[in-house]
Amino acid sequence: MSEAMELSNIREHLKSQDVYIVEVPLRSKNGKYRQKQIRCMYLNQQTGTLLLMLSDVEDIVKEEKEKQEQLEKALKMAEAANEAKTKFLAGMSHEIRTPMNAIIGLNSMIRSSLDDREQVLDYTEKLDSASQYLLALLNDILDMSRIESGSMKLAIRAFEGDKFWDNVNMLAKAQAVMAGVGYSFERRKTISEVYIGDSTRLEQIMVNLINNAVKFTPKGGNVNVSVAEQETDGRVQLTAVVSDNGIGIAKDFLPKVFEIFTQEHEENTRVYGGSGLGLSIARNYARMMDGDITVESAEGKGTVFTVTAKLDFDRRKKARKERTENISFEGKRILLVEDHPLNVIVAKGLLEKKQFEVVTAENGKKAVELVTDAPEYYFDAILMDIRMPVLDGIEAARQIRALDRADVKELPIIAMTANAGDEDRRQTKEAGMNEHLAKPIDPKLLYTTLQKFILP
């Protein structure tokens, strides 16, 4: 400090600047050092009179230092998140290319084997498998996006407990058999025949955990699932335990197991498949159901995931069983509004398979014209895409509902679109549509939806 505050040094600095500032630690009256700031300036430059002002800047310096540390921490976190997302996108790019290459290759092989029916059937089965895998990857990405944006909502419906667990076990056993892994299931103390909740998300949780257990258990190992039900506050609490004796999870990785964009080993995506989003999605869904997922594991000894979820239930009612095998819409006419030629072929094929007479329109404007020009009650239903050129499905539905004729007030208009979020559903409902089916279309859901509105 002595050198910095020498008179000659001060005068030298004031030749090129109006104020010369020095910060130094000085001892206070209580004996503790605090950061001080000395501001030096000429009071009268002609006489050489100097003015020195002493300020305590300890708190300011401390606050600035804390802000700097927070900024550095935030920058490191942002850089780490960006690096994780970059790795994730690179992995997803590889994952998506794998089924896409299979789909492209299989299509080419089908075209060259049209005369060999058995070979074509084999190729189409593989094509379906690759398509389902690709769809699962895309669904993971979309689900995580909706969860992070807060737009994900549960679809609450009644569903049969026995049927639900039978379906989970069918999927689990198929995976276990293919992997050469033993599988067992136990369901204790059944409280309700009918659950009321989101069966799709609950199934997604269970299938994800069981598939993970099978995936990380070597051939000859075992995966066990046990489910218990307990009534609490008028609701049923499900507790499902998924355990395996597989490769396990390292102790230092356990706290990260539910983080997005992370897998214990980078090679896991390549070796075992998957997006690395499944556990994070599953836990978010469990928490939306007033439950959670916890994990215990030891490397080389296996892993135990415990899922809890709360559902409403009804002892009196049986969930309605919907059958689509023998549905026939013979004599019914439907307007299919879709701009993509390939989607038209697929949807038209599904509809004609159930004896529909199908009329097509390539955009919303054409659909409005067809309904306007047709006699009353000519169409029994409309399947409406949302994003289309000329006039989109939302506006087309509004215009059809506004027509001055009796039939359009009750005419079923069903959205058939890749826009499957809650905001999209709200918009279609406000436009006067009756239902919202997400693409790719599930044939069974399509048939049961049309059955509900058309057949007595």
Tab-separated table of N, CA, C and O in Angstrom, residues 45 113 140 177 202 207 231 237 284 295 305 314 326 345-347 407 436:
chain	number	residue	atom	x	y	z
A	45	GLN	N	-5.841	21.903	-8.702
A	45	GLN	CA	-4.696	21.399	-9.433
A	45	GLN	C	-3.582	22.443	-9.511
A	45	GLN	O	-2.401	22.103	-9.524
A	113	SER	N	-39.368	-58.547	-53.432
A	113	SER	CA	-39.805	-59.910	-53.068
A	113	SER	C	-41.320	-60.051	-53.115
A	113	SER	O	-41.906	-60.849	-52.375
A	140	ASP	N	-40.604	-40.670	-26.356
A	140	ASP	CA	-39.784	-40.290	-25.207
A	140	ASP	C	-39.383	-38.823	-25.288
A	140	ASP	O	-39.468	-38.078	-24.298
A	177	VAL	N	-38.292	-63.534	-22.385
A	177	VAL	CA	-38.041	-64.747	-23.178
A	177	VAL	C	-36.996	-64.471	-24.248
A	177	VAL	O	-36.057	-65.260	-24.454
A	202	LEU	N	-49.324	-45.288	-16.514
A	202	LEU	CA	-48.950	-46.290	-15.515
A	202	LEU	C	-48.287	-47.485	-16.189
A	202	LEU	O	-47.283	-48.019	-15.697
A	207	VAL	N	-43.626	-50.884	-17.732
A	207	VAL	CA	-42.913	-51.510	-18.852
A	207	VAL	C	-41.489	-50.968	-18.936
A	207	VAL	O	-40.538	-51.711	-19.199
A	231	GLU	N	-55.564	-49.479	0.632
A	231	GLU	CA	-56.530	-48.378	0.594
A	231	GLU	C	-56.101	-47.285	1.558
A	231	GLU	O	-55.867	-47.532	2.744
A	237	GLN	N	-53.549	-47.229	-3.143
A	237	GLN	CA	-52.126	-46.984	-3.378
A	237	GLN	C	-51.482	-48.260	-3.890
A	237	GLN	O	-51.505	-49.289	-3.215
A	284	ASN	N	-41.379	-38.844	-13.236
A	284	ASN	CA	-42.278	-37.694	-13.337
A	284	ASN	C	-43.735	-38.142	-13.365
A	284	ASN	O	-44.598	-37.534	-12.721
A	295	VAL	N	-34.829	-46.159	-5.822
A	295	VAL	CA	-33.944	-47.200	-6.343
A	295	VAL	C	-32.904	-47.590	-5.297
A	295	VAL	O	-32.406	-46.744	-4.563
A	305	PHE	N	-36.129	-51.355	-8.028
A	305	PHE	CA	-36.907	-50.123	-8.180
A	305	PHE	C	-38.254	-50.326	-7.486
A	305	PHE	O	-38.902	-51.362	-7.678
A	314	ASP	N	-63.273	-48.005	-8.141
A	314	ASP	CA	-64.703	-48.249	-8.011
A	314	ASP	C	-64.922	-49.754	-7.939
A	314	ASP	O	-64.671	-50.472	-8.897
A	326	ASN	N	-64.980	-57.593	-34.864
A	326	ASN	CA	-66.131	-57.814	-35.743
A	326	ASN	C	-66.909	-56.537	-36.059
A	326	ASN	O	-68.048	-56.591	-36.504
A	345	ILE	N	-53.492	-42.933	-47.926
A	345	ILE	CA	-53.506	-44.355	-48.288
A	345	ILE	C	-53.689	-45.222	-47.048
A	345	ILE	O	-54.504	-46.145	-47.025
A	346	VAL	N	-52.914	-44.910	-45.984
A	346	VAL	CA	-52.982	-45.709	-44.752
A	346	VAL	C	-54.361	-45.602	-44.108
A	346	VAL	O	-55.009	-46.612	-43.789
A	347	ALA	N	-54.832	-44.360	-43.896
A	347	ALA	CA	-56.118	-44.159	-43.225
A	347	ALA	C	-57.277	-44.719	-44.048
A	347	ALA	O	-58.192	-45.355	-43.508
A	407	ASP	N	-77.739	-31.197	-39.914
A	407	ASP	CA	-76.874	-32.350	-39.681
A	407	ASP	C	-75.518	-32.002	-39.073
A	407	ASP	O	-74.925	-32.798	-38.345
A	436	HIS	N	-59.993	-36.398	-30.225
A	436	HIS	CA	-58.667	-36.022	-30.704
A	436	HIS	C	-57.804	-37.272	-30.724
A	436	HIS	O	-57.426	-37.793	-29.678
